[in-house]
Short mmCIF file of C-alpha atoms in Angstrom, two decimals:
data_model
loop_
_atom_site.label_atom_id
_atom_site.label_comp_id
_atom_site.label_asym_id
_atom_site.label_seq_id
_atom_site.Cartn_x
_atom_site.Cartn_y
_atom_site.Cartn_z
CA MET A 14 0.05 0.04 -0.19
CA ALA A 15 2.55 2.55 0.58
CA SER A 16 4.21 1.55 -2.59
CA SER A 17 0.94 2.59 -4.38
CA LEU A 18 0.67 5.52 -2.48
CA ALA A 19 4.55 6.65 -3.85
CA SER A 20 4.05 5.88 -7.20
CA SER A 21 0.54 8.26 -7.57
CA VAL A 22 1.93 10.40 -5.65
CA PHE A 23 5.02 10.72 -8.65
CA LEU A 24 2.28 10.43 -11.34
CA CYS A 25 0.11 13.12 -10.03
CA PRO A 26 1.44 16.14 -12.03
CA LEU A 27 2.19 19.19 -9.10
CA ALA A 28 0.21 22.16 -8.54
CA ILE A 29 1.24 25.33 -9.46
CA PRO A 30 -0.90 27.94 -8.29
CA LYS A 31 -1.88 30.51 -11.66
CA PHE A 32 -1.31 34.18 -10.05
CA PRO A 33 -3.89 36.96 -12.18
CA SER A 34 -1.83 38.73 -14.77
CA PRO A 35 -1.22 42.12 -14.24
CA SER A 36 -3.20 44.76 -15.47
CA PRO A 37 -1.40 46.70 -18.26
CA ASN A 38 -0.56 50.33 -17.36
CA PRO A 39 -2.01 52.69 -20.11
CA ASN A 40 0.35 55.55 -19.05
CA ALA A 41 3.27 53.02 -19.57
CA ASN A 42 5.51 53.60 -22.04
CA PRO A 43 6.40 50.53 -24.67
CA ASN A 44 9.06 52.22 -26.11
CA PRO A 45 12.43 52.40 -23.88
CA ARG A 46 14.09 54.45 -26.41
CA ARG A 47 11.09 57.15 -26.82
CA ARG A 48 10.58 56.96 -22.71
CA ARG A 49 14.43 57.62 -22.53
CA LYS A 50 14.92 60.21 -25.05
CA THR A 51 11.02 62.08 -23.22
CA SER A 52 13.23 61.87 -20.13
CA GLY A 53 16.11 63.92 -21.71
CA SER A 54 14.36 66.37 -23.18
CA GLN A 55 12.21 67.18 -20.16
CA SER A 56 15.63 67.85 -18.05
CA HIS A 57 16.52 71.60 -17.39
CA PHE A 58 19.28 73.10 -18.78
CA SER A 59 19.94 76.70 -18.19
CA PRO A 60 21.14 78.99 -21.26
CA ILE A 61 24.22 81.19 -21.78
CA SER A 62 22.86 84.39 -22.10
CA ALA A 63 24.78 86.52 -24.84
CA CYS A 64 25.92 89.06 -23.12
CA SER A 65 27.28 85.84 -20.91
CA ALA A 66 28.98 84.93 -24.01
CA SER A 67 30.39 87.12 -25.20
CA SER A 68 32.29 88.30 -22.31
CA PHE A 69 33.81 85.16 -21.94
CA ARG A 70 34.86 85.09 -25.38
CA ASN A 71 36.72 88.54 -24.44
CA GLY A 72 38.14 87.19 -21.63
CA SER A 73 36.20 87.93 -18.75
CA PRO A 74 33.59 85.32 -16.40
CA PRO A 75 30.44 85.07 -17.80
CA GLU A 76 29.28 85.95 -14.01
CA THR A 77 30.72 89.73 -14.18
CA GLU A 78 28.89 92.33 -15.99
CA CYS A 79 31.38 94.81 -16.40
CA PRO A 80 29.80 98.61 -17.92
CA VAL A 81 33.31 99.51 -19.81
CA PRO A 82 33.01 98.69 -23.71
CA LEU A 83 34.99 95.83 -24.83
CA GLU A 84 37.73 98.19 -27.08
CA GLN A 85 38.51 99.83 -23.67
CA GLN A 86 38.91 97.18 -21.37
CA PRO A 87 42.83 96.48 -20.16
CA VAL A 88 42.75 92.84 -21.66
CA ASN A 89 41.72 93.57 -24.99
CA GLU A 90 43.79 96.46 -24.94
CA TYR A 91 46.94 93.94 -24.12
CA GLN A 92 45.76 91.64 -26.91
CA ALA A 93 45.40 95.07 -28.82
CA LEU A 94 48.40 95.95 -28.42
CA SER A 95 50.92 92.48 -28.66
CA THR A 96 49.32 92.24 -32.49
CA SER A 97 49.62 96.53 -33.64
CA PHE A 98 53.39 97.36 -35.32
CA PRO A 99 55.87 98.06 -33.78
CA PHE A 100 54.79 96.81 -30.31
CA SER A 101 54.47 93.33 -31.01
CA TRP A 102 58.14 93.43 -31.72
CA ALA A 103 58.80 94.00 -28.28
CA ALA A 104 56.97 90.43 -27.32
CA ALA A 105 58.36 88.20 -30.36
CA ASP A 106 61.37 86.49 -29.95
CA LEU A 107 64.86 88.30 -28.35
CA ARG A 108 66.32 86.77 -32.19
CA ASP A 109 63.25 88.78 -34.04
CA TYR A 110 63.25 91.50 -31.73
CA CYS A 111 66.75 92.67 -32.03
CA SER A 112 66.40 92.18 -35.78
CA ARG A 113 64.22 94.29 -36.70
CA LEU A 114 65.09 97.36 -34.38
CA ALA A 115 69.35 96.74 -36.54
CA LEU A 116 66.76 96.77 -39.81
CA THR A 117 65.75 100.12 -39.30
CA GLY A 118 68.32 101.85 -37.56
CA VAL A 119 70.02 100.58 -40.68
CA SER A 120 67.30 101.54 -43.59
CA PHE A 121 67.48 105.39 -41.19
CA ALA A 122 70.80 106.00 -41.50
CA LEU A 123 71.30 105.09 -45.04
CA PHE A 124 68.59 106.63 -46.07
CA VAL A 125 68.39 109.73 -44.00
CA GLY A 126 71.60 110.01 -42.31
CA LEU A 127 73.95 109.95 -45.05
CA PRO A 128 73.01 111.94 -47.27
CA VAL A 129 72.36 114.93 -44.76
CA ALA A 130 76.13 114.15 -43.53
CA ALA A 131 77.58 113.69 -46.76
CA PHE A 132 76.60 117.20 -47.93
CA GLY A 133 77.32 118.69 -45.47
CA THR A 134 78.32 122.27 -45.83
CA ARG A 135 82.72 121.09 -44.33
CA ALA A 136 82.55 118.35 -46.22
CA VAL A 137 85.35 119.00 -48.45
CA ALA A 138 87.85 120.59 -46.45
CA ASP A 139 89.70 117.96 -44.64
CA PRO A 140 88.50 114.79 -46.35
CA GLU A 141 89.29 112.63 -43.64
CA VAL A 142 88.45 114.19 -40.84
CA ASP A 143 84.86 115.41 -42.72
CA GLY A 144 84.44 111.45 -43.67
CA LEU A 145 84.56 110.62 -39.98
CA LEU A 146 82.13 113.31 -39.05
CA SER A 147 79.78 111.94 -41.83
CA ALA A 148 80.08 108.31 -40.18
CA LEU A 149 79.27 109.44 -37.06
CA GLY A 150 75.93 111.40 -38.23
CA THR A 151 75.16 108.50 -39.78
CA VAL A 152 74.96 105.85 -37.06
CA PHE A 153 73.63 109.12 -34.91
CA THR A 154 70.43 109.45 -37.03
CA GLY A 155 69.87 105.41 -37.33
CA LEU A 156 70.38 105.45 -33.48
CA LEU A 157 68.20 108.21 -32.78
CA ALA A 158 65.37 106.05 -35.36
CA VAL A 159 65.21 103.30 -32.79
CA THR A 160 65.33 104.87 -29.69
CA LEU A 161 62.32 106.94 -30.95
CA ALA A 162 60.95 103.60 -32.09
CA VAL A 163 61.69 101.91 -28.63
CA VAL A 164 60.37 105.23 -26.04
CA ARG A 165 56.86 104.83 -28.66
CA MET A 166 56.49 100.96 -27.86
CA TYR A 167 57.41 101.83 -24.25
CA LEU A 168 54.72 104.06 -23.87
CA GLY A 169 52.30 101.71 -25.05
CA TRP A 170 53.43 98.54 -22.82
CA ALA A 171 53.75 101.02 -20.01
CA TYR A 172 49.98 102.55 -20.31
CA VAL A 173 48.37 98.99 -20.90
CA GLY A 174 50.72 97.24 -18.02
CA ASN A 175 49.05 100.10 -15.75
CA ARG A 176 45.72 99.06 -16.67
CA LEU A 177 46.12 95.13 -16.30
CA LEU A 178 47.60 96.27 -12.48
CA SER A 179 44.84 98.98 -11.02
CA ALA A 180 42.31 98.19 -9.32
CA THR A 181 40.02 100.34 -11.45
CA VAL A 182 39.50 101.40 -15.12
CA GLU A 183 39.08 104.39 -16.60
CA TYR A 184 36.72 104.44 -19.27
CA GLU A 185 34.40 106.29 -21.92
CA GLU A 186 31.15 106.00 -22.12
CA THR A 187 30.77 108.54 -25.61
CA GLY A 188 33.31 110.39 -25.48
CA TRP A 189 36.45 112.66 -22.65
CA TYR A 190 33.47 114.13 -21.18
CA ASP A 191 31.81 111.39 -19.37
CA GLY A 192 34.26 109.35 -17.74
CA GLN A 193 34.07 106.98 -15.66
CA ILE A 194 35.35 104.02 -13.27
CA TRP A 195 34.94 100.51 -12.54
CA VAL A 196 36.44 99.07 -9.94
CA LYS A 197 37.52 95.65 -11.31
CA THR A 198 35.90 92.59 -9.43
CA PRO A 199 38.15 90.34 -7.77
CA GLU A 200 38.14 87.14 -10.27
CA VAL A 201 39.08 90.41 -12.81
CA LEU A 202 41.52 91.30 -10.54
CA ALA A 203 43.75 88.87 -10.06
CA ARG A 204 43.07 87.94 -14.17
CA ASP A 205 44.50 91.41 -15.09
CA ARG A 206 47.35 91.40 -12.72
CA LEU A 207 48.31 87.85 -13.33
CA LEU A 208 48.65 88.53 -16.74
CA GLY A 209 50.92 91.44 -16.01
CA SER A 210 53.00 90.51 -14.53
CA PHE A 211 53.39 87.82 -16.39
CA SER A 212 53.73 89.29 -20.05
CA VAL A 213 53.80 92.70 -19.68
CA LYS A 214 56.26 92.86 -17.36
CA PRO A 215 58.90 90.67 -18.92
CA VAL A 216 58.45 93.29 -22.03
CA LEU A 217 58.83 96.23 -20.23
CA SER A 218 62.17 95.19 -18.76
CA ARG A 219 63.20 94.41 -22.53
CA VAL A 220 62.87 97.83 -23.50
CA LYS A 221 63.63 99.44 -20.40
CA LEU A 222 67.72 97.44 -20.26
CA THR A 223 67.00 98.83 -24.36
CA LEU A 224 67.08 101.82 -23.83
CA LEU A 225 69.70 101.91 -21.80
CA GLY A 226 72.26 100.39 -24.62
CA LEU A 227 71.01 103.17 -26.40
CA ALA A 228 71.55 105.87 -24.72
CA VAL A 229 75.13 105.20 -23.92
CA SER A 230 75.42 104.53 -27.58
CA LEU A 231 73.53 107.90 -28.22
CA VAL A 232 76.16 109.73 -25.98
CA VAL A 233 79.38 108.23 -27.04
CA CYS A 234 78.82 109.28 -30.59
CA VAL A 235 78.46 113.09 -28.97
CA LEU A 236 81.42 112.70 -27.52
CA LEU A 237 83.76 111.93 -30.22
CA PHE A 238 82.23 114.20 -32.00
CA ILE A 239 82.43 116.76 -29.99
CA ASN A 240 86.10 115.49 -29.56
CA ILE A 241 86.99 115.54 -33.27
CA GLU A 242 85.52 118.95 -33.75
CA ASN A 243 87.54 120.73 -30.68
CA SER A 244 90.76 118.36 -32.40
CA ARG A 245 90.23 120.29 -35.66
CA ASN A 246 93.45 122.26 -36.57
CA PRO A 247 94.09 123.21 -32.77
CA SER A 248 96.69 125.18 -33.87
CA GLU A 249 95.45 127.53 -35.97
CA ASP A 250 92.80 128.09 -33.94
CA VAL A 251 95.79 128.82 -30.57
CA GLY A 252 97.12 131.54 -33.43
CA GLU A 253 94.02 133.46 -34.51
CA ARG A 254 92.80 134.03 -31.09
CA ALA A 255 91.88 137.36 -29.74
CA VAL A 256 91.88 138.82 -26.51
CA ALA A 257 90.19 141.24 -25.47
CA GLY A 258 91.44 144.85 -24.65
CA VAL A 259 95.40 142.82 -26.65
CA TYR A 260 96.30 144.27 -29.63
CA ASN A 261 97.68 141.45 -31.77
CA ASP A 262 98.97 141.74 -35.72
CA ALA A 263 97.39 138.15 -36.01
CA SER A 264 94.32 138.84 -35.22
CA ALA A 265 94.60 142.43 -37.10
CA ARG A 266 96.30 140.63 -40.18
CA SER A 267 92.61 138.92 -40.33
CA PHE A 268 90.32 141.18 -39.73
CA GLU A 269 92.14 143.79 -41.37
CA PRO A 270 94.17 142.00 -44.82
CA ASP A 271 93.72 145.32 -46.84
CA ALA A 272 95.49 147.75 -44.73
CA PHE A 273 98.61 145.47 -43.81
CA CYS A 274 99.42 145.16 -48.04
CA GLY A 275 102.92 145.67 -49.10
CA GLU A 276 104.37 144.78 -45.44
CA PRO A 277 106.23 142.07 -45.07
CA ASP A 278 104.86 139.49 -42.06
CA LEU A 279 106.26 140.18 -38.66
CA SER A 280 105.20 136.40 -37.32
#
């Protein structure tokens, strides 16, 4: 009887309970891709305003509202100066900087200084000395032209550097009569001072050294020119020098040669 009971247990199918199927949700989205796209399109993004985008393109943080016009902002002035002529020479490589200055000096010396020195009033009296004076005049003209160009560079870079390092910005809305002053925000001040310290100050140091060398060269040229002029025929200058209140026969002959016609020279 036990065996028949066991066989009946194995032969009878297992009773599996049946659960009712869940009713479909009418609000459910059958397409998962469409559902993902819909959920993504409903997410909120803060749009960037035109003012913020323009301020970010110009180098200022988008959260700052700067009333200064774009062309008068120190950052934009620095960018315009670093790409303009001849201020970009100072920010270029040292080799390019020296070669451009040398080319400028040589051009002015050959096309301006040399013709002026060659057509001097005393160019025929003493060819050897006058040739040296002409060479000094030519070199002096080239050095003077380069000095003026470097001074112009220094003034431009110093102006932009002061505006970058300053905590305030002076600007004009429409003209010189409505000048305003804007106090920089901490973010703008930190950015401008970083740019001025690491980009403008090295340029100013290079220009200052150039001006120092040019000044020494100009002084040397002037001293040589004066020395050559003073050493030119010193015996004639001493012999023909007139002293007030004292008669000198040589001076009288030089001033009134007709009065001594036919008289022997006592000197």
